[in-house]
């Protein structure tokens, strides 16, 4: 550093450019250690022994960037009453092309009770020029502005200037939190290659650390210490490939190579439940207003089930959901009275209000922390509240095995769960503060149905008048009900026109009606009539119909890659069925031979059938998927099944004169 300051500015830049000609161009710039802000803006220091290895690193062929180094350190200090936690991060990323410029837009999240300190960021150009982010260009914002009523998560936002292909972005900061805690995870892997990722934890020696490493064979380097001193744990991974992204893979949060830690003091799931119960129980107290409303709602209800339905339906339909997940707006729900007065709240707020209302009329209802389908499968051997991203309610005394209620979902009828809550891990927090991890029930695939019935009157030109009905049950009904609830009549008409046009060309919708938009029943039913000028195609004096094309399965076109890295994870199992009865023109009949065919695999089945009738023909196609995960080793057989489905859907029925 001293010699660099003594050189002329021109000589310094030439030397820096020579260094960066090798270092930056080969993705090898590593920990830049300059203590003073002036040096940070002028000078590049090299202090890492791995510099030569990184200098020789070959740039990834198709990556938009490469993370040269990513280091995080958590230090827990002080006594319980006066303790604090420091989180430091130092990150260096080389931008390889324009796609990688997103890495120059940085958000540093922090909680409302935390403070960001010593934030510095800069760009080092391929020529060695340094551009520093000015303090006035760092903006303090609400990280989730749409959820301003509840979110206490803030962020420092900044854009690193001077970015071009070959540039290096470096930034570092420290977050101070006035509690003794530590981050529950560190992610080593990203969407781009990572040359080195290191996570260091300095914690009181008396703490018993519980951790799990996923995706890597990695053990920490541990320096133990007696009570009153700090133990050090260091996890370091090198040359980590980017995460492969595939359609219908498990949630990336579950797939990234990472280390997860249980918070201090949480050794069992009872510990987690007791902690959450301490936060939530005081908020579930029923005030006079809450009790009065609950009593009014259950008037005339004879059974506990009827009472709970009245309460849950009211919360679902009358409390506006603000989607602030656990971990964003904090773990403690707002008081039931406050949620009732505001008529808005997030998942745990709505669950709190429902539990308070139920308790006021003598029904025991418990809160449940949920890891939804979108959140991934948690490691249940690691007790931690950070596994969960949702909350709902469980009523132990109703039904044969209790009743699950998610009052946040606007499309699901009482007594059912939305698909993302089914078959997932939850922590049941009981009224006495104990808890247990369990799995929610999963609806059989056969109950998630879409059945379409068409009656077509075909003329000699291939045009047709069609009367149809589509009935959805289970998850397909719940999802579509929520979608249509946000649309007006004209928008619903356009939705139905598009839905039919994807199945049949040249349609004109004439009339339609929908029943079941209110989530009081399981099914959603459409009836409609339309005309099509191309229902059948003319060919050599005959008409050609492909019945399965009116309802074909979309999956074959989605999974074309010959191999898979990740499993295929379906949202839910389902049955899709199409039934067509068609009247042919006078003097015409079905010329093709009858068909009854099927194809199956371990994860699904398809069946086709058509035969002549006195007025024309009858055709049907039925597809079913179990909804079970398809592993990479099972994928080739599943892909073969989809190929067979596609071939079956292409078969023709020919109509002609007697």
XYZ file of C-alpha atoms in Angstrom:
658
model
C 0.000 0.000 0.000
C 2.795 2.457 0.929
C 4.635 1.995 -2.347
C 1.366 2.336 -4.290
C 0.678 5.720 -2.691
C 4.193 6.927 -3.547
C 3.887 6.067 -7.239
C 2.474 8.485 -9.725
C -1.220 8.154 -10.556
C -0.409 7.050 -14.102
C 2.055 4.398 -12.967
C -0.408 3.143 -10.371
C -3.123 2.763 -12.984
C -0.780 0.925 -15.365
C 0.237 -1.517 -12.655
C -3.387 -2.005 -11.586
C -4.468 -2.600 -15.172
C -1.753 -5.261 -15.586
C -2.918 -6.984 -12.423
C -6.545 -6.841 -13.441
C -5.730 -7.941 -16.967
C -4.997 -11.306 -15.431
C -6.985 -11.156 -12.227
C -10.289 -9.622 -13.261
C -10.351 -11.214 -16.700
C -9.909 -14.655 -15.151
C -12.401 -14.132 -12.305
C -9.660 -14.134 -9.689
C -10.006 -10.967 -7.606
C -10.280 -12.060 -3.965
C -10.616 -10.401 -0.599
C -9.703 -6.776 -1.039
C -8.551 -5.470 2.320
C -8.348 -1.695 2.621
C -9.124 -0.175 5.986
C -9.863 3.423 5.068
C -12.564 4.703 2.730
C -10.028 6.676 0.672
C -7.998 3.570 -0.039
C -11.199 1.667 -0.847
C -11.762 4.209 -3.632
C -8.182 4.204 -4.917
C -6.296 1.047 -4.102
C -6.686 -2.703 -4.579
C -5.022 -4.888 -1.941
C -4.320 -8.611 -2.192
C -4.088 -10.593 1.025
C -5.484 -14.007 0.297
C -3.210 -17.050 -0.188
C -5.598 -18.529 -2.771
C -5.033 -15.651 -5.170
C -2.964 -17.696 -7.645
C -5.575 -20.429 -7.877
C -8.260 -17.878 -8.566
C -6.059 -16.097 -11.083
C -5.939 -19.306 -13.123
C -9.648 -20.024 -12.897
C -11.334 -20.526 -16.268
C -14.452 -18.475 -16.787
C -17.698 -20.492 -17.074
C -18.866 -20.810 -20.658
C -22.495 -19.728 -20.412
C -22.694 -18.065 -17.001
C -23.624 -14.404 -16.718
C -21.423 -13.902 -13.660
C -19.200 -15.751 -11.238
C -19.072 -15.227 -7.481
C -15.384 -15.014 -6.687
C -15.852 -14.899 -2.949
C -18.782 -14.700 -0.549
C -18.058 -14.550 3.151
C -20.457 -14.159 6.047
C -19.636 -13.976 9.724
C -21.987 -13.954 12.690
C -20.724 -12.982 16.132
C -22.920 -13.276 19.215
C -21.819 -11.196 22.205
C -22.883 -9.895 25.610
C -25.336 -11.073 28.229
C -28.944 -12.057 27.540
C -30.245 -8.700 28.775
C -27.589 -6.604 27.027
C -26.493 -8.913 24.226
C -26.215 -8.198 20.528
C -25.406 -9.972 17.272
C -23.154 -8.782 14.455
C -23.505 -10.118 10.939
C -20.751 -9.173 8.497
C -20.730 -9.901 4.796
C -18.095 -9.453 2.124
C -18.951 -10.352 -1.453
C -17.077 -10.147 -4.763
C -18.754 -10.915 -8.084
C -17.363 -10.705 -11.607
C -19.854 -9.635 -14.280
C -19.269 -11.645 -17.452
C -21.926 -10.206 -19.757
C -25.023 -8.022 -19.846
C -27.147 -10.724 -18.267
C -24.936 -10.540 -15.208
C -25.583 -6.864 -14.589
C -28.334 -7.832 -12.154
C -25.592 -8.621 -9.625
C -24.765 -4.903 -9.502
C -28.218 -4.113 -8.062
C -27.927 -4.904 -4.373
C -30.386 -5.080 -1.478
C -29.107 -5.385 2.084
C -32.087 -6.500 4.211
C -32.350 -5.772 7.913
C -34.997 -5.686 10.623
C -36.497 -2.556 12.102
C -34.560 -3.084 15.341
C -31.251 -3.630 13.515
C -28.681 -1.196 12.162
C -26.566 -1.422 9.000
C -23.007 -0.241 9.541
C -19.838 0.232 7.469
C -21.552 -0.260 4.127
C -19.144 0.096 1.198
C -19.531 -0.907 -2.437
C -17.497 -0.415 -5.588
C -16.960 -1.459 -9.187
C -13.517 -2.292 -10.577
C -13.467 -2.032 -14.358
C -11.452 -4.403 -16.602
C -8.961 -1.538 -16.983
C -8.551 -1.145 -13.213
C -10.691 1.964 -12.765
C -12.566 2.083 -9.455
C -16.082 3.533 -9.091
C -17.419 3.816 -5.550
C -21.070 3.937 -4.487
C -21.619 7.300 -2.831
C -23.443 7.300 0.542
C -26.178 9.543 -0.852
C -26.880 6.898 -3.506
C -27.713 4.264 -0.869
C -31.464 4.330 -0.264
C -33.222 3.110 2.864
C -36.585 1.599 1.938
C -39.320 -0.739 3.087
C -38.345 -4.008 1.453
C -42.015 -4.961 0.986
C -43.822 -1.667 0.219
C -47.081 -3.428 -0.636
C -47.266 -4.703 2.943
C -46.483 -1.446 4.697
C -48.987 -2.055 7.517
C -47.186 -5.115 8.792
C -43.718 -5.394 7.345
C -40.833 -4.393 9.599
C -38.287 -5.602 7.085
C -36.235 -2.797 5.593
C -33.348 -2.705 3.148
C -30.462 -0.601 1.961
C -30.709 -0.463 -1.820
C -27.984 0.652 -4.186
C -26.802 0.188 -7.752
C -23.061 -0.179 -8.310
C -21.980 2.280 -11.046
C -19.665 1.763 -14.008
C -20.701 -1.786 -14.834
C -19.566 -3.405 -18.078
C -18.668 -6.986 -19.060
C -15.526 -7.928 -17.185
C -16.215 -5.630 -14.231
C -15.924 -6.779 -10.646
C -18.512 -5.773 -8.044
C -17.417 -5.782 -4.435
C -19.374 -4.765 -1.361
C -19.246 -5.297 2.373
C -21.368 -4.311 5.344
C -22.242 -5.149 8.910
C -25.687 -5.529 10.524
C -25.980 -5.063 14.278
C -29.008 -6.602 16.018
C -29.728 -5.933 19.732
C -30.453 -9.564 20.594
C -28.363 -12.684 21.092
C -29.236 -14.724 18.026
C -27.724 -15.908 14.801
C -28.858 -16.416 11.241
C -30.555 -19.726 10.773
C -28.845 -20.591 7.480
C -26.110 -19.782 5.012
C -26.471 -20.620 1.325
C -23.276 -21.668 -0.450
C -24.775 -22.193 -3.892
C -26.272 -19.766 -6.397
C -27.559 -19.656 -9.968
C -24.001 -18.904 -11.083
C -20.684 -20.566 -10.190
C -19.252 -19.759 -6.760
C -15.488 -20.087 -6.334
C -15.501 -19.786 -2.586
C -18.175 -19.403 0.068
C -17.403 -19.230 3.759
C -19.628 -18.901 6.803
C -18.178 -18.237 10.251
C -20.045 -18.354 13.548
C -18.592 -17.004 16.789
C -20.900 -17.962 19.656
C -20.692 -18.374 23.429
C -18.855 -21.563 24.277
C -21.710 -22.794 26.472
C -24.133 -22.911 23.542
C -24.940 -26.330 22.130
C -24.946 -25.831 18.372
C -27.339 -27.944 16.309
C -26.812 -27.724 12.553
C -27.331 -29.620 9.301
C -25.492 -29.273 5.983
C -27.493 -29.984 2.822
C -26.164 -30.554 -0.679
C -22.485 -30.767 0.282
C -20.267 -33.168 2.200
C -19.012 -30.452 4.496
C -17.974 -30.341 8.131
C -17.034 -27.164 10.002
C -13.641 -26.359 11.375
C -14.373 -25.939 15.091
C -12.400 -24.113 17.752
C -14.140 -24.878 21.014
C -14.122 -22.657 24.081
C -15.289 -22.923 27.699
C -18.255 -21.034 29.092
C -17.636 -17.305 29.068
C -15.543 -17.474 25.896
C -16.437 -17.796 22.230
C -16.302 -20.925 20.152
C -15.681 -20.594 16.417
C -17.283 -22.641 13.658
C -16.190 -22.194 10.037
C -17.884 -23.811 7.055
C -16.074 -23.302 3.762
C -16.967 -24.606 0.319
C -15.072 -24.130 -2.947
C -15.797 -24.396 -6.667
C -19.528 -24.798 -6.237
C -21.416 -25.327 -9.509
C -24.534 -23.297 -10.235
C -27.891 -24.702 -9.269
C -29.538 -26.352 -12.266
C -32.999 -24.955 -12.903
C -35.657 -27.270 -14.288
C -39.392 -27.083 -14.810
C -41.383 -28.489 -11.895
C -38.329 -29.027 -9.718
C -38.643 -28.815 -5.921
C -38.501 -25.268 -4.521
C -34.968 -23.840 -4.935
C -34.825 -23.137 -1.189
C -34.842 -26.898 -0.690
C -32.262 -27.565 -3.430
C -29.510 -25.032 -2.714
C -26.393 -26.297 -0.940
C -26.631 -24.722 2.492
C -26.055 -25.009 6.231
C -29.011 -24.573 8.583
C -28.831 -23.980 12.328
C -31.322 -24.279 15.132
C -31.700 -21.018 17.067
C -30.054 -20.938 20.461
C -32.106 -22.694 23.125
C -34.226 -24.675 20.647
C -33.117 -28.289 20.960
C -36.519 -29.948 20.486
C -39.766 -29.192 18.714
C -41.345 -28.603 22.122
C -38.868 -25.758 22.563
C -39.999 -24.200 19.284
C -43.670 -24.655 20.155
C -43.203 -23.155 23.618
C -41.428 -20.155 22.122
C -44.157 -19.506 19.550
C -46.938 -20.120 22.073
C -45.400 -17.471 24.302
C -45.703 -14.992 21.438
C -49.129 -15.994 20.170
C -51.151 -16.969 23.259
C -51.479 -13.433 24.674
C -52.721 -12.250 21.278
C -55.494 -14.872 21.161
C -57.416 -13.458 24.091
C -61.008 -12.705 23.158
C -62.205 -9.204 23.983
C -65.882 -8.350 24.373
C -66.094 -7.357 20.727
C -64.559 -10.632 19.562
C -66.797 -12.697 21.846
C -69.916 -10.755 20.869
C -69.287 -11.319 17.143
C -68.600 -15.017 17.669
C -71.833 -15.470 19.637
C -73.818 -13.713 16.912
C -72.290 -15.863 14.150
C -73.069 -19.203 15.811
C -76.669 -18.346 16.647
C -78.795 -21.247 15.440
C -75.843 -23.626 14.978
C -76.422 -26.981 16.631
C -73.091 -28.819 16.304
C -69.503 -27.858 17.014
C -68.772 -28.383 13.312
C -71.505 -25.915 12.324
C -70.237 -23.373 14.834
C -66.672 -23.611 13.614
C -67.817 -23.377 10.010
C -69.681 -20.154 10.736
C -66.622 -18.641 12.426
C -64.059 -19.796 9.856
C -66.204 -18.713 6.931
C -66.614 -15.248 8.406
C -62.872 -14.812 8.904
C -62.142 -16.114 5.407
C -64.676 -13.838 3.738
C -64.388 -10.690 5.853
C -60.714 -10.304 6.793
C -58.538 -8.997 3.996
C -55.388 -11.021 3.582
C -52.094 -9.112 3.465
C -49.467 -11.607 2.340
C -46.741 -11.010 4.904
C -45.214 -14.385 5.679
C -43.716 -15.476 8.965
C -40.174 -14.238 9.106
C -41.008 -11.047 7.181
C -43.433 -9.244 9.440
C -42.082 -10.985 12.549
C -43.331 -14.101 14.289
C -45.724 -12.538 16.747
C -49.291 -12.136 15.442
C -51.285 -9.016 16.118
C -53.948 -9.136 18.804
C -57.276 -10.650 17.778
C -59.101 -7.434 18.651
C -56.769 -5.431 16.399
C -57.264 -7.820 13.484
C -61.032 -7.633 13.936
C -60.984 -3.836 14.050
C -58.766 -3.511 10.977
C -60.362 -6.333 8.988
C -56.959 -7.161 7.526
C -54.062 -9.345 8.569
C -51.562 -11.953 7.453
C -51.867 -15.707 7.933
C -50.931 -15.781 11.613
C -53.211 -12.794 12.319
C -56.187 -14.517 10.720
C -55.391 -17.745 12.566
C -55.162 -15.794 15.828
C -58.569 -14.199 15.313
C -60.197 -17.528 14.468
C -58.648 -19.210 17.534
C -59.870 -16.371 19.774
C -63.396 -16.525 18.345
C -63.498 -20.312 18.704
C -62.261 -20.188 22.310
C -64.926 -17.627 23.208
C -67.658 -20.128 22.264
C -65.977 -23.112 23.940
C -64.115 -24.657 20.981
C -60.435 -25.485 21.428
C -58.504 -24.349 18.352
C -54.713 -24.365 18.052
C -52.327 -22.512 15.795
C -50.256 -24.511 13.333
C -47.028 -23.378 11.647
C -46.838 -24.647 8.093
C -44.131 -25.244 5.513
C -46.245 -24.949 2.371
C -45.626 -26.813 -0.862
C -43.936 -23.701 -2.304
C -41.567 -23.548 0.680
C -40.230 -27.074 0.272
C -39.783 -30.044 2.590
C -38.071 -29.026 5.846
C -35.443 -31.034 7.680
C -37.532 -32.116 10.660
C -34.431 -33.325 12.516
C -33.453 -29.673 12.992
C -35.877 -27.862 15.335
C -36.357 -24.303 14.098
C -39.240 -21.894 13.476
C -37.463 -20.738 10.324
C -38.657 -23.833 8.462
C -42.162 -22.395 8.229
C -43.672 -19.735 5.996
C -47.381 -19.942 6.832
C -49.852 -20.420 9.684
C -53.323 -21.948 9.979
C -55.598 -23.624 12.562
C -56.160 -27.161 13.838
C -59.216 -28.158 15.911
C -58.462 -31.483 17.675
C -61.979 -32.292 18.921
C -63.886 -32.049 15.626
C -64.010 -35.001 13.258
C -62.407 -38.399 13.611
C -58.855 -37.058 13.605
C -59.324 -33.330 14.045
C -60.099 -30.620 11.520
C -57.646 -28.434 9.605
C -58.705 -24.905 8.640
C -56.826 -22.356 6.535
C -58.893 -19.157 6.759
C -56.599 -17.289 4.356
C -57.568 -19.195 1.213
C -60.550 -17.537 -0.472
C -61.304 -20.356 -2.895
C -61.370 -23.380 -0.595
C -64.590 -24.506 1.108
C -64.690 -25.136 4.827
C -63.502 -28.643 5.708
C -60.893 -28.763 2.925
C -57.349 -27.502 2.586
C -55.840 -25.731 -0.430
C -53.432 -27.937 -2.370
C -50.328 -26.148 -1.027
C -51.299 -27.092 2.559
C -51.882 -30.769 1.795
C -49.332 -33.450 2.639
C -46.881 -30.937 4.125
C -45.017 -30.747 7.411
C -46.470 -28.566 10.156
C -45.754 -27.780 13.777
C -48.926 -28.165 15.835
C -48.638 -25.668 18.720
C -50.991 -26.956 21.415
C -52.810 -24.924 23.983
C -50.439 -25.943 26.766
C -47.429 -24.708 24.816
C -46.148 -28.126 23.749
C -45.930 -29.094 20.133
C -45.357 -31.847 17.637
C -44.348 -32.072 13.992
C -46.874 -33.865 11.849
C -48.047 -34.037 8.263
C -51.344 -32.729 6.975
C -53.676 -35.076 5.094
C -53.486 -35.203 1.324
C -56.548 -35.462 -0.858
C -56.586 -38.506 -3.192
C -55.743 -37.709 -6.812
C -59.119 -39.087 -7.892
C -60.873 -36.244 -6.041
C -59.053 -33.532 -8.005
C -61.133 -33.791 -11.156
C -61.787 -31.876 -14.330
C -64.555 -33.445 -16.437
C -65.698 -31.954 -19.744
C -68.761 -33.183 -21.633
C -69.540 -31.957 -25.145
C -72.415 -32.731 -27.474
C -71.599 -31.644 -31.024
C -73.785 -31.429 -34.133
C -71.430 -31.614 -37.125
C -72.352 -30.519 -40.676
C -70.827 -31.664 -43.961
C -68.357 -28.778 -44.022
C -66.866 -29.700 -40.643
C -68.541 -26.901 -38.721
C -70.323 -27.760 -35.463
C -72.695 -26.433 -32.872
C -71.595 -27.572 -29.423
C -73.287 -27.673 -26.035
C -70.804 -28.287 -23.272
C -70.310 -28.599 -19.552
C -67.093 -28.461 -17.532
C -67.099 -29.561 -13.900
C -64.086 -29.082 -11.643
C -63.691 -30.573 -8.175
C -60.999 -30.369 -5.546
C -57.787 -28.443 -6.196
C -58.602 -27.421 -9.814
C -61.896 -25.917 -8.613
C -60.270 -24.056 -5.714
C -57.561 -22.554 -7.910
C -59.881 -21.472 -10.707
C -62.430 -20.118 -8.234
C -59.818 -17.746 -6.798
C -58.782 -16.657 -10.286
C -62.323 -15.959 -11.451
C -63.258 -14.175 -8.224
C -60.901 -11.360 -9.229
C -62.554 -10.935 -12.665
C -65.694 -9.129 -13.757
C -68.255 -10.689 -16.084
C -66.602 -9.470 -19.298
C -63.218 -10.755 -18.127
C -64.715 -14.134 -17.218
C -66.246 -14.324 -20.686
C -62.860 -13.715 -22.273
C -61.307 -16.331 -20.002
C -63.841 -18.944 -21.104
C -63.399 -18.011 -24.771
C -59.647 -18.522 -24.449
C -60.132 -21.775 -22.556
C -62.334 -23.203 -25.301
C -60.190 -21.815 -28.138
C -57.179 -23.743 -26.839
C -59.186 -26.917 -27.321
C -61.170 -26.248 -30.446
C -60.254 -23.892 -33.332
C -62.376 -21.058 -34.701
C -64.899 -20.970 -31.853
C -67.567 -18.371 -31.207
C -68.996 -18.428 -27.691
C -72.766 -17.969 -27.732
C -73.809 -18.317 -24.093
C -72.439 -19.486 -20.794
C -73.211 -19.839 -17.105
C -71.098 -20.644 -14.063
C -72.173 -22.080 -10.711
C -70.124 -22.560 -7.553
C -68.114 -19.334 -7.505
C -68.836 -18.945 -3.802
C -66.592 -21.364 -1.875
C -69.430 -23.133 -0.097
C -69.307 -26.239 -2.287
C -66.495 -28.362 -3.621
C -67.373 -28.143 -7.309
C -67.209 -25.377 -9.891
C -69.483 -25.901 -12.899
C -69.583 -24.217 -16.313
C -72.270 -24.748 -18.934
C -71.897 -23.135 -22.351
C -72.689 -23.322 -26.043
C -70.430 -22.346 -28.915
C -69.972 -22.823 -32.628
C -66.822 -23.810 -34.477
C -66.158 -23.509 -38.208
C -63.311 -26.034 -37.984
C -64.506 -28.709 -35.560
C -63.633 -31.357 -38.175
C -61.306 -31.049 -41.173
C -62.278 -32.077 -44.685
C -59.988 -34.636 -46.352
C -60.713 -36.477 -49.622
C -64.469 -36.171 -49.217
C -64.353 -37.227 -45.601
C -64.277 -35.429 -42.252
C -61.411 -35.957 -39.821
C -61.801 -35.494 -36.059
C -59.138 -35.914 -33.398
C -61.238 -36.255 -30.224
C -58.336 -36.165 -27.782
C -57.139 -32.846 -29.171
C -60.166 -31.234 -27.551
C -58.776 -32.109 -24.101
C -55.168 -33.134 -24.671
C -52.763 -33.331 -21.770
C -50.223 -30.481 -21.709
C -47.466 -32.436 -19.963
C -45.869 -34.078 -23.059
C -44.789 -30.721 -24.459
C -43.316 -29.605 -21.120
C -40.868 -32.443 -20.450
C -38.767 -32.845 -23.582
C -35.253 -32.957 -22.120
C -33.898 -36.529 -22.187
C -32.508 -36.360 -18.636
C -33.278 -34.697 -15.315
C -31.134 -33.423 -12.466
C -33.966 -32.776 -9.997
C -37.160 -34.720 -9.330
C -40.432 -33.592 -10.877
C -42.672 -32.423 -8.070
C -46.342 -32.003 -8.953
C -48.618 -29.635 -7.106
C -51.249 -32.347 -6.757
C -52.492 -35.531 -8.357
C -55.478 -35.240 -10.665
C -57.896 -36.822 -13.117
C -58.803 -35.122 -16.398
C -61.621 -36.601 -18.498
C -63.305 -35.650 -21.763
C -66.555 -37.139 -23.080
C -67.799 -36.331 -26.600
C -71.031 -37.376 -28.227
C -71.356 -36.200 -31.830
C -74.187 -36.223 -34.331
C -72.890 -36.702 -37.864
C -74.550 -35.252 -40.988
C -77.474 -37.203 -42.393
C -76.199 -40.199 -44.343
C -72.762 -40.060 -42.726
C -71.182 -42.471 -40.257
C -67.956 -43.272 -38.446
C -65.611 -45.051 -40.890
C -62.664 -45.660 -38.538
C -62.623 -48.878 -36.515
C -63.560 -48.606 -32.834
C -60.685 -47.865 -30.460
C -60.100 -48.899 -26.875
C -56.501 -48.268 -25.883
C -54.449 -47.212 -22.900
C -50.919 -46.539 -21.681
C -49.619 -46.506 -18.121
C -46.549 -45.883 -16.007
C -45.816 -45.805 -12.294
C -47.027 -42.212 -12.055
C -50.007 -42.039 -14.372
C -52.319 -43.549 -16.914
C -54.167 -42.553 -20.080
C -57.088 -44.240 -21.795
C -58.879 -43.533 -25.085
C -62.094 -44.967 -26.442
C -64.409 -44.260 -29.364
C -67.077 -46.191 -31.201
C -70.037 -45.539 -33.542
C -73.512 -44.749 -32.236
C -76.886 -44.588 -33.941
C -76.517 -40.823 -34.412
C -72.785 -40.592 -35.017
C -70.025 -41.421 -32.556
C -68.976 -41.380 -28.919
C -65.386 -40.663 -27.866
C -63.663 -40.312 -24.522
C -60.182 -39.634 -23.189
C -59.102 -39.964 -19.580
C -55.784 -38.994 -18.013
C -54.692 -39.486 -14.424
C -51.580 -38.544 -12.486
C -50.813 -39.875 -9.029
C -49.099 -36.654 -7.987
C -46.159 -38.570 -6.532
C -42.683 -37.218 -7.136
C -40.853 -38.482 -10.236
C -37.196 -39.108 -9.412
C -34.438 -38.543 -12.009
C -34.019 -42.314 -12.338
C -37.760 -42.703 -13.002
C -37.837 -39.812 -15.445
C -36.974 -41.771 -18.655
C -39.931 -44.120 -18.096
C -42.194 -41.161 -17.321
C -41.042 -39.391 -20.481
C -41.776 -42.515 -22.522
C -45.268 -42.524 -21.024
C -45.766 -38.907 -22.064
C -44.578 -39.712 -25.590
C -47.161 -42.486 -25.770
C -49.842 -40.101 -24.517
C -48.942 -37.624 -27.238
C -49.154 -40.304 -29.923
C -52.515 -41.473 -28.590
C -53.879 -37.941 -28.695
C -52.975 -37.602 -32.385
C -55.123 -40.499 -33.584
C -57.923 -39.649 -35.984
C -61.565 -40.601 -36.395
C -62.806 -40.465 -39.979
C -66.410 -39.714 -40.899
C -67.915 -40.346 -44.336
C -71.031 -41.221 -46.279
C -72.586 -44.658 -46.075
